[in-house]
Amino acid sequence: WAIELKNSGKVIGCIGILPDNNRGKLYAHSINYVLSEHYRGNGYMTEAVRRIIQYAFKELDSDLLVRTLLNHPECSHMKYLHAMTKGI
């Protein structure tokens, strides 16, 4: 999904969630995101990640949500979501 400013609609980043089939019997998903460096530190990504977490556990009924680490200098600012479970 695009992350855009509410007042202008300007796209400042993106966030996505994909199936993670490498977790055995767990119904898992992987979250990936990036945000323009000019908009970091304003809570935009925090809001987007919170919504994705809700979507993963409530709508998709995920057992596990992991953050795939990207090996790219542009992504070095990210706070990594290592793993979250719904208490299984």
C-alpha atoms as one frame of an Amber mdcrd trajectory, in Angstrom:
protein
   0.000   0.000   0.000   1.086   3.590  -0.535   1.730   5.736   2.525   0.498
   9.213   1.770   0.080  12.493   3.591  -3.540  13.004   4.623  -3.633  16.701
   3.772  -2.087  16.520   0.290  -2.208  12.891  -0.840   1.534  12.973  -1.545
   3.042   9.471  -1.480   5.927   9.337   1.005   6.492   5.601   1.301   4.989
   2.151   1.006   4.181  -0.848   3.163   3.235  -4.397   2.319   2.523  -7.783
   3.794   3.264 -11.126   2.150   2.783 -14.789   3.087   5.822 -16.294   4.843
   5.867 -20.003   4.041   9.116 -20.675   5.933   7.608 -20.995   9.424   6.491
 -24.617   9.552   2.874 -25.067  10.597   2.424 -21.411  11.568   0.246 -19.205
   9.391   2.841 -16.443   9.070   3.265 -13.191   7.171   6.196 -10.905   6.464
   5.974  -7.121   6.613   8.119  -4.828   4.453   8.178  -1.050   4.315  10.137
   2.028   3.333   9.643   5.732   4.033  11.205   8.772   2.376  14.016  10.118
   4.565  12.418  13.587   4.543   9.410  12.283   6.520  11.104  10.078   9.091
  10.610  10.784  12.781   7.044  12.069  12.404   5.121   8.916  13.338   3.911
   8.117   9.805   5.491   4.671   9.721   4.419   3.936  13.291   0.809   4.553
  12.269   1.139   2.430   9.119   2.816  -0.491  10.924   0.146  -0.462  13.656
  -2.558  -0.751  11.010  -0.732  -3.593   9.248  -0.364  -5.449  12.568  -4.108
  -5.122  13.185  -4.840  -6.278   9.636  -2.506  -9.274   9.927  -3.955 -10.589
  13.180  -7.618  -9.598  12.810  -8.314  -9.848   9.073  -5.772 -12.465   7.962
  -5.795 -14.374  11.279  -1.984 -14.678  11.201  -0.180 -16.703  13.842   3.117
 -14.884  13.336   4.214 -11.590  11.804   7.875 -11.053  10.969   9.896  -8.192
   9.515  12.081  -9.149   6.589  15.385  -7.344   6.873  16.473  -5.671   3.677
  20.183  -5.365   2.945  20.045  -1.881   1.459  21.516   1.400   2.803  18.196
   3.210   2.266  16.581   0.848   4.789  19.135   1.269   7.577  16.915   3.779
   9.435  14.090   1.301   9.978  13.084   0.024  13.364  12.792  -3.688  12.796
   9.769  -5.655  13.786  11.502  -8.963  14.499   8.507 -11.138  15.276   5.096
 -10.854  16.815   2.712 -13.667  17.620  -0.875 -13.743  18.735  -0.040 -15.799
  21.791   0.246 -19.266  20.350
